Short mmCIF file of C-alpha atoms in Angstrom, two decimals:
data_model
loop_
_atom_site.label_atom_id
_atom_site.label_comp_id
_atom_site.label_asym_id
_atom_site.label_seq_id
_atom_site.Cartn_x
_atom_site.Cartn_y
_atom_site.Cartn_z
CA MET A 9 -17.01 25.07 52.37
CA GLU A 10 -15.54 22.14 50.44
CA PRO A 11 -14.40 23.21 46.99
CA GLU A 12 -14.28 20.87 43.99
CA MET A 13 -10.87 19.81 42.74
CA GLU A 14 -10.01 20.87 39.18
CA ASP A 15 -6.74 21.22 37.31
CA THR A 16 -5.32 24.63 36.30
CA THR A 17 -8.06 26.60 38.03
CA LEU A 18 -7.86 29.21 40.74
CA GLU A 19 -10.62 30.92 42.69
CA LEU A 20 -10.48 33.73 45.19
CA MET A 21 -13.41 34.34 47.48
CA ASN A 22 -13.82 37.14 50.02
CA THR A 23 -16.47 37.12 52.66
CA THR A 24 -17.02 39.84 55.21
CA LEU A 25 -18.64 39.42 58.59
CA MET A 26 -19.85 42.55 60.36
CA ASP A 27 -20.07 42.78 64.17
CA SER A 28 -22.93 45.15 65.03
CA GLN A 29 -21.99 45.31 68.71
CA THR A 30 -19.00 47.55 68.12
CA ASP A 31 -18.40 50.78 66.27
CA GLU A 32 -15.35 49.31 64.62
CA LEU A 33 -15.48 47.25 61.47
CA LEU A 34 -14.60 43.60 61.98
CA SER A 35 -13.62 41.96 58.76
CA LYS A 36 -13.10 38.26 58.44
CA LYS A 37 -11.51 37.21 55.17
CA THR A 38 -11.33 33.65 53.98
CA THR A 39 -9.18 33.04 50.95
CA VAL A 40 -9.39 29.70 49.17
CA PHE A 41 -6.93 28.88 46.43
CA LYS A 42 -7.24 25.85 44.19
CA VAL A 43 -4.05 25.27 42.35
CA GLY A 44 -3.77 21.97 40.53
CA HIS A 45 -4.84 19.16 42.92
CA LYS A 46 -4.00 21.08 46.09
CA THR A 47 -6.40 23.09 48.22
CA VAL A 48 -4.98 25.80 50.47
CA THR A 49 -7.11 27.82 52.91
CA ASN A 50 -5.92 30.98 54.65
CA GLN A 51 -7.99 32.90 57.22
CA THR A 52 -7.17 36.19 58.90
CA ILE A 53 -9.04 38.48 61.26
CA THR A 54 -8.52 42.25 61.00
CA ASN A 55 -9.89 44.61 63.64
CA GLY A 56 -10.47 48.31 63.07
CA PRO A 57 -11.79 50.25 60.13
CA MET A 58 -10.60 49.41 56.62
CA THR A 59 -8.40 52.08 55.06
CA GLY A 60 -7.06 52.81 51.60
CA SER A 61 -4.06 50.47 52.15
CA ARG A 62 -4.18 46.83 53.24
CA LYS A 63 -3.96 46.78 57.08
CA ARG A 64 -3.32 43.10 57.97
CA PRO A 65 -0.41 41.11 59.26
CA SER A 66 1.20 38.69 56.86
CA GLU A 67 0.17 35.50 58.65
CA GLY A 68 0.21 31.88 57.57
CA ASN A 69 1.16 31.23 53.98
CA TYR A 70 -0.33 34.41 52.48
CA GLU A 71 2.91 35.69 50.96
CA LYS A 72 3.71 32.32 49.45
CA GLU A 73 0.16 31.90 48.14
CA LYS A 74 0.23 35.42 46.68
CA ASP A 75 3.50 34.66 44.90
CA VAL A 76 2.03 31.48 43.44
CA CYS A 77 -1.03 33.38 42.20
CA ILE A 78 1.13 36.11 40.63
CA GLN A 79 3.29 33.52 38.90
CA LEU A 80 0.25 31.83 37.43
CA PHE A 81 -1.30 35.19 36.51
CA ASP A 82 1.86 36.23 34.66
CA GLN A 83 1.73 33.06 32.58
CA TRP A 84 -1.71 33.78 31.19
CA CYS A 85 -2.50 35.82 28.10
CA GLU A 86 -3.97 39.32 28.45
CA ALA A 87 -7.51 38.18 27.68
CA ASP A 88 -7.36 35.50 30.40
CA GLN A 89 -5.89 37.99 32.87
CA VAL A 90 -8.75 40.45 32.20
CA GLU A 91 -11.36 37.70 32.57
CA PHE A 92 -9.82 36.55 35.83
CA VAL A 93 -9.74 40.09 37.28
CA GLU A 94 -13.40 40.56 36.24
CA HIS A 95 -14.28 37.44 38.22
CA LEU A 96 -12.42 38.75 41.25
CA ILE A 97 -14.11 42.16 41.08
CA SER A 98 -17.56 40.61 40.75
CA ARG A 99 -17.00 38.85 44.09
CA MET A 100 -15.98 42.00 45.97
CA CYS A 101 -18.13 44.33 48.07
CA HIS A 102 -18.94 47.98 47.32
CA TYR A 103 -16.16 49.30 49.54
CA GLN A 104 -13.59 47.16 47.76
CA HIS A 105 -14.86 48.46 44.43
CA GLY A 106 -14.33 52.04 45.63
CA HIS A 107 -10.84 51.22 46.84
CA ILE A 108 -9.91 49.66 43.50
CA ASN A 109 -11.39 52.63 41.65
CA SER A 110 -9.27 55.05 43.69
CA TYR A 111 -6.23 52.90 43.01
CA LEU A 112 -6.86 52.82 39.25
CA LYS A 113 -7.71 56.49 38.70
CA PRO A 114 -4.17 57.87 38.79
CA MET A 115 -2.95 54.91 36.73
CA LEU A 116 -5.46 55.73 33.99
CA GLN A 117 -4.69 59.45 33.87
CA ARG A 118 -2.33 60.60 31.13
CA ASP A 119 -0.89 64.03 30.45
CA PHE A 120 -1.35 63.60 26.73
CA ILE A 121 -0.54 67.25 25.99
CA THR A 122 2.94 66.69 27.43
CA ALA A 123 3.30 63.15 26.10
CA LEU A 124 2.36 63.84 22.47
CA PRO A 125 5.19 66.33 21.71
CA ALA A 126 7.66 63.84 23.20
CA GLN A 127 6.54 61.45 20.45
CA GLY A 128 6.90 64.13 17.77
CA LEU A 129 3.13 64.75 17.67
CA ASP A 130 3.02 68.42 18.59
CA HIS A 131 0.37 69.10 15.95
CA ILE A 132 -2.08 66.72 17.63
CA ALA A 133 -1.61 68.41 21.02
CA GLU A 134 -2.14 71.81 19.37
CA ASN A 135 -5.25 70.60 17.56
CA ILE A 136 -6.77 69.30 20.80
CA LEU A 137 -6.19 72.56 22.66
CA SER A 138 -7.41 74.64 19.71
CA PHE A 139 -11.00 73.68 20.58
CA LEU A 140 -10.82 75.48 23.93
CA ASP A 141 -12.58 78.78 24.57
CA ALA A 142 -10.70 81.77 25.94
CA CYS A 143 -11.32 81.02 29.62
CA SER A 144 -10.23 77.40 29.24
CA LEU A 145 -7.19 78.43 27.23
CA CYS A 146 -6.13 80.77 30.04
CA SER A 147 -6.44 77.90 32.52
CA ALA A 148 -4.51 75.55 30.24
CA GLU A 149 -1.59 78.00 30.14
CA LEU A 150 -1.28 77.64 33.91
CA VAL A 151 -1.11 73.83 33.99
CA CYS A 152 2.63 73.58 33.39
CA LYS A 153 5.41 75.01 31.26
CA GLU A 154 4.96 72.32 28.60
CA TRP A 155 1.29 73.17 28.12
CA GLN A 156 2.20 76.85 27.93
CA ARG A 157 4.84 76.05 25.31
CA VAL A 158 2.37 74.07 23.18
CA ILE A 159 -0.13 76.96 23.31
CA SER A 160 2.50 79.57 22.48
CA GLU A 161 4.26 77.70 19.66
CA GLY A 162 0.92 76.51 18.28
CA MET A 163 -0.30 80.14 18.07
CA LEU A 164 -3.55 79.03 19.68
CA TRP A 165 -4.68 82.54 20.61
CA LYS A 166 -4.37 83.47 16.94
CA LYS A 167 -6.41 80.40 15.99
CA LEU A 168 -9.08 81.28 18.55
CA ILE A 169 -9.45 84.80 17.13
CA GLU A 170 -9.56 83.39 13.60
CA ARG A 171 -12.32 80.99 14.62
CA MET A 172 -14.36 83.84 16.07
CA VAL A 173 -13.85 85.98 12.94
CA ARG A 174 -15.04 83.11 10.73
CA THR A 175 -18.20 82.45 12.75
CA ASP A 176 -19.25 85.82 14.21
CA PRO A 177 -20.10 88.83 11.98
CA LEU A 178 -19.28 91.25 14.79
CA TRP A 179 -15.75 89.85 15.13
CA LYS A 180 -15.31 89.98 11.37
CA GLY A 181 -16.47 93.59 11.29
CA LEU A 182 -14.09 94.56 14.09
CA SER A 183 -11.19 92.84 12.34
CA GLU A 184 -11.86 94.92 9.22
CA ARG A 185 -12.54 98.10 11.14
CA HIS A 186 -9.38 97.98 13.28
CA GLN A 187 -7.29 96.38 10.52
CA TRP A 188 -5.95 93.46 12.56
CA GLU A 189 -7.43 91.09 9.99
CA LYS A 190 -4.14 91.45 8.08
CA TYR A 191 -2.46 89.45 10.86
CA LEU A 192 -4.95 86.58 10.58
CA PHE A 193 -5.19 83.53 8.34
CA LYS A 194 -1.46 83.59 7.62
CA ASN A 195 0.63 80.44 7.72
CA ARG A 196 3.75 80.18 9.83
CA THR A 197 6.08 80.76 6.91
CA THR A 198 4.88 84.35 6.54
CA GLU A 199 5.69 87.22 8.83
CA VAL A 200 3.21 87.18 11.70
CA PRO A 201 3.38 88.63 15.23
CA PRO A 202 4.21 86.28 18.12
CA ASN A 203 1.55 84.51 20.16
CA SER A 204 1.81 87.20 22.85
CA TYR A 205 0.39 89.76 20.39
CA TYR A 206 -2.79 87.74 19.93
CA ARG A 207 -2.90 86.94 23.65
CA SER A 208 -3.04 90.66 24.44
CA LEU A 209 -5.32 91.44 21.47
CA TYR A 210 -8.10 89.14 22.64
CA PRO A 211 -9.11 91.11 25.78
CA LYS A 212 -9.04 94.35 23.77
CA ILE A 213 -11.53 92.85 21.33
CA ILE A 214 -13.75 91.75 24.20
CA GLN A 215 -13.62 95.28 25.61
CA ASP A 216 -14.66 96.72 22.23
CA ILE A 217 -17.59 94.29 22.07
CA GLU A 218 -18.69 95.20 25.59
CA THR A 219 -18.57 98.90 24.65
CA ILE A 220 -20.71 98.25 21.58
CA GLU A 221 -23.24 96.24 23.60
CA ALA A 222 -23.39 98.99 26.23
CA ASN A 223 -24.02 101.61 23.53
CA TRP A 224 -26.88 99.53 22.10
CA ARG A 225 -28.41 98.98 25.54
CA CYS A 226 -28.11 102.62 26.60
CA GLY A 227 -28.91 104.18 23.22
CA ARG A 228 -25.74 106.28 23.18
CA HIS A 229 -25.25 107.87 19.78
CA ASN A 230 -24.25 110.97 17.88
CA LEU A 231 -26.54 112.32 15.18
CA GLN A 232 -25.61 113.64 11.73
CA ARG A 233 -27.97 114.66 8.94
CA ILE A 234 -27.88 114.67 5.16
CA GLN A 235 -30.11 117.25 3.55
CA CYS A 236 -31.63 115.42 0.57
CA ARG A 237 -34.23 118.04 -0.25
CA SER A 238 -34.24 119.45 -3.76
CA GLU A 239 -36.77 121.23 -5.96
CA ASN A 240 -38.35 117.96 -7.06
CA SER A 241 -37.37 115.70 -4.18
CA LYS A 242 -40.24 114.79 -1.87
CA GLY A 243 -38.90 111.81 0.02
CA VAL A 244 -36.50 108.88 0.27
CA TYR A 245 -37.95 105.37 0.08
CA CYS A 246 -34.95 103.04 0.27
CA LEU A 247 -31.22 102.92 0.80
CA GLN A 248 -28.18 100.77 1.45
CA TYR A 249 -24.72 101.70 2.69
CA ASP A 250 -21.19 100.41 3.21
CA ASP A 251 -18.00 101.93 4.61
CA ASP A 252 -17.59 104.31 1.68
CA LYS A 253 -21.01 105.29 0.38
CA ILE A 254 -24.76 105.50 0.91
CA ILE A 255 -27.05 104.79 -2.04
CA SER A 256 -30.64 106.01 -1.73
CA GLY A 257 -33.76 105.69 -3.87
CA LEU A 258 -35.93 108.81 -3.98
CA ARG A 259 -39.51 109.68 -4.63
CA ASP A 260 -38.39 112.04 -7.43
CA ASN A 261 -37.48 108.96 -9.59
CA SER A 262 -33.73 109.27 -9.02
CA ILE A 263 -31.02 107.31 -7.22
CA LYS A 264 -28.45 109.35 -5.29
CA ILE A 265 -25.01 108.17 -4.20
CA TRP A 266 -23.49 109.89 -1.13
CA ASP A 267 -19.99 109.91 0.30
CA LYS A 268 -20.31 108.41 3.76
CA GLN A 269 -17.52 110.49 5.25
CA SER A 270 -18.22 113.94 3.82
CA LEU A 271 -21.99 113.28 3.35
CA GLU A 272 -21.80 114.98 -0.06
CA CYS A 273 -23.79 113.77 -3.06
CA LEU A 274 -21.37 112.10 -5.49
CA LYS A 275 -23.72 111.03 -8.27
CA ILE A 276 -27.36 111.10 -9.37
CA LEU A 277 -28.74 108.24 -11.50
CA THR A 278 -31.79 108.97 -13.60
CA GLY A 279 -33.86 106.75 -15.84
CA HIS A 280 -36.86 105.55 -13.87
CA THR A 281 -40.16 107.29 -14.63
CA GLY A 282 -41.58 106.56 -11.20
CA SER A 283 -40.47 106.63 -7.56
CA VAL A 284 -37.56 104.32 -6.70
CA LEU A 285 -39.16 102.04 -4.11
CA CYS A 286 -36.42 99.45 -3.59
CA LEU A 287 -32.77 98.84 -4.40
CA GLN A 288 -29.81 96.60 -3.65
CA TYR A 289 -26.20 96.81 -4.77
CA ASP A 290 -22.98 94.81 -4.65
CA GLU A 291 -19.46 95.52 -5.88
CA ARG A 292 -20.59 95.49 -9.53
CA VAL A 293 -24.18 96.62 -9.97
CA ILE A 294 -27.12 98.47 -8.44
CA VAL A 295 -30.53 96.87 -9.05
CA SER A 296 -33.56 99.09 -8.46
CA GLY A 297 -37.33 98.65 -8.61
CA SER A 298 -39.78 101.44 -9.26
CA SER A 299 -43.41 102.42 -9.29
CA ASP A 300 -42.99 102.55 -13.09
CA SER A 301 -43.19 98.68 -12.93
CA THR A 302 -39.62 98.17 -14.18
CA VAL A 303 -36.43 96.80 -12.70
CA ARG A 304 -33.23 98.53 -13.78
CA VAL A 305 -29.63 97.35 -13.49
CA TRP A 306 -26.92 100.02 -13.18
CA ASP A 307 -23.13 99.94 -13.16
CA VAL A 308 -22.23 100.81 -9.57
CA ASN A 309 -19.13 102.74 -10.60
CA SER A 310 -20.18 104.59 -13.75
CA GLY A 311 -23.91 104.84 -13.09
CA GLU A 312 -24.67 103.58 -16.59
CA VAL A 313 -27.91 101.66 -17.16
CA LEU A 314 -26.95 98.10 -18.12
CA ASN A 315 -30.37 96.44 -18.31
CA THR A 316 -34.07 97.15 -17.96
CA LEU A 317 -36.45 94.31 -17.03
CA ILE A 318 -40.09 94.76 -17.98
CA HIS A 319 -42.36 92.09 -16.52
CA HIS A 320 -44.55 93.31 -13.65
CA ASN A 321 -47.81 95.08 -14.40
CA GLU A 322 -47.67 97.37 -11.38
CA ALA A 323 -45.11 98.90 -9.01
CA VAL A 324 -42.09 96.78 -8.03
CA LEU A 325 -42.22 96.94 -4.25
CA HIS A 326 -39.17 94.92 -3.23
CA LEU A 327 -36.29 92.87 -4.62
CA ARG A 328 -33.36 90.73 -3.50
CA PHE A 329 -30.47 89.22 -5.47
CA CYS A 330 -27.60 86.90 -4.52
CA ASN A 331 -25.40 84.28 -6.19
CA GLY A 332 -26.93 84.56 -9.63
CA LEU A 333 -30.56 84.56 -8.47
CA MET A 334 -32.91 87.52 -8.13
CA VAL A 335 -36.44 87.66 -6.73
CA THR A 336 -38.78 90.62 -7.28
CA CYS A 337 -42.29 91.24 -6.00
CA SER A 338 -44.99 93.64 -7.03
CA LYS A 339 -48.26 95.33 -6.33
CA ASP A 340 -49.65 93.04 -9.06
CA ARG A 341 -49.64 90.22 -6.41
CA SER A 342 -46.94 88.19 -8.16
CA ILE A 343 -43.35 87.18 -7.41
CA ALA A 344 -40.81 86.84 -10.23
CA VAL A 345 -37.74 84.60 -9.94
CA TRP A 346 -34.86 85.56 -12.26
CA ASP A 347 -31.58 83.90 -13.28
CA MET A 348 -28.74 86.45 -13.42
CA ALA A 349 -25.97 85.05 -15.60
CA SER A 350 -24.54 88.58 -15.93
CA PRO A 351 -25.86 92.15 -15.57
CA THR A 352 -26.90 92.08 -19.21
CA ASP A 353 -28.06 88.44 -19.28
CA ILE A 354 -31.04 88.12 -16.92
CA SER A 355 -33.86 85.71 -17.73
CA LEU A 356 -37.17 84.98 -16.04
CA ARG A 357 -37.24 81.52 -14.47
CA ARG A 358 -40.65 81.36 -12.82
CA VAL A 359 -43.57 83.49 -11.68
CA LEU A 360 -44.99 82.60 -8.25
CA VAL A 361 -48.66 83.36 -7.64
CA GLY A 362 -50.82 82.70 -4.62
CA HIS A 363 -51.06 85.93 -2.66
CA ARG A 364 -54.42 87.73 -2.75
CA ALA A 365 -52.97 91.24 -2.33
CA ALA A 366 -49.82 93.20 -3.14
CA VAL A 367 -46.59 91.35 -2.28
CA ASN A 368 -44.68 93.87 -0.20
CA VAL A 369 -41.41 92.09 0.58
CA VAL A 370 -39.35 89.03 -0.34
CA ASP A 371 -36.26 87.33 1.03
CA PHE A 372 -34.51 84.07 0.18
CA ASP A 373 -31.58 81.73 0.67
CA ASP A 374 -30.54 78.47 -0.97
CA LYS A 375 -33.49 76.61 0.56
CA TYR A 376 -36.51 78.90 0.69
CA ILE A 377 -38.03 81.99 -0.87
CA VAL A 378 -40.19 83.86 1.64
CA SER A 379 -42.80 86.46 0.67
CA ALA A 380 -45.14 88.67 2.70
CA SER A 381 -48.29 90.38 1.50
CA GLY A 382 -51.09 92.75 2.31
CA ASP A 383 -53.30 89.64 2.51
CA ARG A 384 -51.90 89.09 6.06
CA THR A 385 -49.94 85.94 5.13
CA ILE A 386 -46.34 84.88 4.70
CA LYS A 387 -45.76 82.25 2.04
CA VAL A 388 -42.78 79.91 1.79
CA TRP A 389 -41.55 78.53 -1.54
CA SER A 390 -38.76 76.15 -2.51
CA THR A 391 -35.82 78.03 -3.99
CA SER A 392 -34.72 75.15 -6.21
CA THR A 393 -38.12 74.09 -7.58
CA CYS A 394 -40.14 77.28 -6.96
CA GLU A 395 -42.92 75.07 -5.58
CA PHE A 396 -45.17 76.29 -2.75
CA VAL A 397 -44.24 74.88 0.68
CA ARG A 398 -46.45 76.44 3.39
CA THR A 399 -48.27 79.54 4.62
CA LEU A 400 -47.54 81.31 7.92
CA ASN A 401 -50.74 82.75 9.39
CA GLY A 402 -51.03 84.98 12.44
CA HIS A 403 -50.89 88.67 11.60
CA LYS A 404 -54.25 90.41 11.83
CA ARG A 405 -53.49 92.99 9.12
CA GLY A 406 -51.24 93.31 6.09
CA ILE A 407 -47.52 92.55 6.41
CA ALA A 408 -45.15 95.35 5.41
CA CYS A 409 -41.67 93.97 6.11
CA LEU A 410 -39.79 90.75 6.68
CA GLN A 411 -36.34 89.25 7.08
CA TYR A 412 -35.42 85.57 6.82
CA ARG A 413 -32.21 83.86 7.93
CA ASP A 414 -31.47 80.23 8.81
CA ARG A 415 -34.84 78.98 10.05
CA LEU A 416 -36.00 82.26 11.61
CA VAL A 417 -38.41 84.68 9.95
CA VAL A 418 -39.15 88.07 11.55
CA SER A 419 -42.07 90.07 10.15
CA GLY A 420 -43.68 93.46 10.83
CA SER A 421 -47.29 94.35 10.12
CA SER A 422 -49.85 97.12 10.04
CA ASP A 423 -51.36 95.42 13.10
CA ASN A 424 -48.44 97.21 14.89
CA THR A 425 -46.78 93.93 15.94
CA ILE A 426 -43.63 92.00 15.11
CA ARG A 427 -43.78 88.21 14.88
CA LEU A 428 -41.00 85.63 15.04
CA TRP A 429 -41.57 82.40 13.09
CA ASP A 430 -39.95 79.00 12.73
CA ILE A 431 -39.96 78.52 8.97
CA GLU A 432 -39.63 74.74 9.15
CA CYS A 433 -42.78 74.08 11.14
CA GLY A 434 -44.61 77.37 10.57
CA ALA A 435 -45.03 78.09 14.28
CA CYS A 436 -45.15 81.63 15.63
CA LEU A 437 -42.48 81.77 18.35
CA ARG A 438 -43.17 85.24 19.79
CA VAL A 439 -45.23 88.38 19.25
CA LEU A 440 -43.47 91.69 20.02
CA GLU A 441 -45.75 94.61 20.90
CA GLY A 442 -44.74 98.21 21.45
CA HIS A 443 -45.08 100.18 18.22
CA GLU A 444 -48.16 102.39 17.98
CA GLU A 445 -48.47 102.32 14.18
CA LEU A 446 -47.56 100.15 11.19
CA VAL A 447 -44.18 98.42 11.50
CA ARG A 448 -42.62 99.38 8.16
CA CYS A 449 -39.07 98.00 8.32
CA ILE A 450 -37.18 95.40 10.29
CA ARG A 451 -33.70 93.89 10.44
CA PHE A 452 -32.06 91.42 12.83
CA ASP A 453 -28.71 89.78 13.52
CA ASN A 454 -27.60 87.18 16.06
CA LYS A 455 -28.34 89.38 19.06
CA ARG A 456 -31.00 91.94 18.32
CA ILE A 457 -33.93 93.00 16.20
CA VAL A 458 -34.22 96.62 15.07
CA SER A 459 -37.61 97.84 13.87
CA GLY A 460 -38.90 101.11 12.44
CA ALA A 461 -42.54 102.18 12.24
CA TYR A 462 -44.91 104.88 11.11
CA ASP A 463 -45.00 106.12 14.72
CA GLY A 464 -41.54 107.62 14.03
CA LYS A 465 -39.81 105.32 16.52
CA ILE A 466 -37.01 102.83 16.15
CA LYS A 467 -37.00 100.03 18.68
CA VAL A 468 -34.15 97.69 19.59
CA TRP A 469 -35.24 94.23 20.81
CA ASP A 470 -33.32 91.44 22.50
CA LEU A 471 -33.50 88.58 19.99
CA GLN A 472 -32.23 85.83 22.28
CA ALA A 473 -34.71 86.80 25.00
CA ALA A 474 -37.51 86.94 22.44
CA LEU A 475 -36.73 83.34 21.46
CA ASP A 476 -36.94 82.24 25.10
CA PRO A 477 -40.59 81.57 25.98
CA ARG A 478 -39.80 82.12 29.67
CA ALA A 479 -38.62 85.71 29.14
CA PRO A 480 -41.21 88.30 30.27
CA ALA A 481 -42.55 90.54 27.51
CA SER A 482 -41.52 93.63 29.48
CA THR A 483 -37.81 92.74 29.15
CA LEU A 484 -37.70 92.32 25.37
CA CYS A 485 -37.46 95.96 24.20
CA LEU A 486 -33.97 97.20 25.04
CA ARG A 487 -34.23 100.74 23.74
CA THR A 488 -36.59 103.08 21.89
CA LEU A 489 -34.98 105.81 19.77
CA VAL A 490 -37.13 108.87 19.16
CA GLU A 491 -35.25 111.30 16.95
CA HIS A 492 -38.05 112.55 14.71
CA SER A 493 -41.78 112.70 14.20
CA GLY A 494 -42.00 111.34 10.64
CA ARG A 495 -42.59 107.84 9.36
CA VAL A 496 -39.68 105.39 9.20
CA PHE A 497 -39.58 103.58 5.83
CA ARG A 498 -36.26 101.73 5.71
CA LEU A 499 -33.46 100.81 8.06
CA GLN A 500 -30.12 99.09 7.97
CA PHE A 501 -27.92 98.54 10.99
CA ASP A 502 -24.40 97.45 11.69
CA GLU A 503 -23.75 96.21 15.22
CA LEU A 504 -20.01 96.85 15.30
CA ARG A 505 -20.03 100.61 14.95
CA ALA A 506 -19.43 101.92 18.44
CA GLY A 507 -18.78 105.65 18.16
CA ARG A 508 -18.79 105.39 14.37
CA PRO A 509 -21.51 106.39 11.91
CA HIS A 510 -24.32 104.15 10.76
CA ALA A 511 -25.75 101.66 13.13
CA HIS A 512 -29.10 101.59 11.36
CA THR A 513 -30.90 103.52 8.68
CA ARG A 514 -34.36 104.91 8.28
CA THR A 515 -36.11 106.86 5.54
CA SER A 516 -39.07 109.19 5.37
CA PRO A 517 -40.68 111.77 3.12
CA ASP A 518 -39.05 114.99 4.29
CA SER A 519 -35.88 114.09 2.33
CA ARG A 520 -33.58 114.41 5.31
CA THR A 521 -31.08 111.67 6.09
CA SER A 522 -29.84 111.36 9.67
CA LEU A 523 -26.64 109.59 10.64
CA MET A 524 -26.63 108.42 14.23
CA GLU A 525 -23.30 107.26 15.56
CA CYS A 526 -23.72 104.01 17.46
CA GLY A 527 -27.39 104.51 17.15
CA CYS A 528 -28.66 104.76 13.64
CA VAL A 529 -28.30 106.01 10.12
CA CYS A 530 -31.72 107.43 9.47
CA ILE A 531 -33.57 109.12 6.71
CA ARG A 532 -36.25 110.76 8.71
CA GLY A 533 -39.46 112.51 7.81
CA ARG A 534 -42.00 115.10 8.75
CA TYR A 535 -45.24 115.75 6.89
#
């Protein structure tokens, strides 16, 4: 091969000849250098397999030629050096590429977690490791003492727990229940326990969560009852509870407030002239809807009536309020959207019509208002404009209950089924079958759906499995709770209460409230 003569150029060519008659690799390498106006050729023969290091004798002028090449290489700028190396690599075989890759790998690796603090950038190393989950954080502690120091001084176990509390309602509930929330979300200038405290706290939290999950799966619970019966009381239609109290709406037109610990009646609110069918409260007010067609606003502490809203022509069947907005629905087939500037300043924004039967339930967030009716449909409306968006069709009979969160809608119907819907596209994701009568109430969280029906049963369903189309229908119902023979009207559940009262709540016309520890808070009935 006769190369052309050019100034200030250099080429390196490798050719390999393989001898198929032997098991050993015979490599013949011809190296041609063109430096200035001089051509130098060097040939060597190497017998035996090629290894990770260069196995060849330094024959001829190789060492001198190599030194000349290195001198020229060192004189070039970085861009020229990179271009030259790219040309060399493009002329190499696959084995040589692998050898170079193995050579470069350790050169490219950097222990940045150790290097950053040395440059005064501890906060960057801490921020990087703060994205690890618990298992990865445990592994990182074992890498070396410097990594362990960064994790400890950066309080990364504390940050991990804080992240879980911010994003998971169960973690938040446990932090409040066990009062270790007071050690969270504190800066380093305040008095906080050392990293070791949070390191040992984490597995205890996981153990609590596993206990709660086991109680839900196995249906372990203790049962308590509140006797609501009075001379005029014939049933309980709705309720809500927190750590301190239970507020219930009764068929005798009253609202009763109960102490959750002693189960004694603390207060009775009167004013409605019909059964109290729905209610919701926050730290300031109780809002109730009645078969007398009115909505009343009460002071949650004093029990004083603050406002009475007269709009619907028939019974107010359900209501929701949040962040200055309230939505009510009625047997008159309409939905009313209200602006709540204050308990005494509530104005009607818009009336939504479109259902062909009583609107039994509503729910909403910042994006959508969702309503369900006896006409077998679920309708979706824009929260901001109150314009109609779409209809969800699928239930074969009227819809009695519904909950909406994120893009998931879960509904229960008098066709005895529960349906899961994608609100954005209107598709039915799953049909849950198991109840023998009308599904009257339903609630769900990130892990489970809890439903109550007129068959007197409360069923616990695996939400994540229900959202997986591959999951067999037979695996979806985790537990059926049969504590009474009456109809179940309302329920509320709290997943964190292992061995504590009130996991979910049900109501029924015999005016008896049952508290099931790590099972349910029920108001149960018998006709």
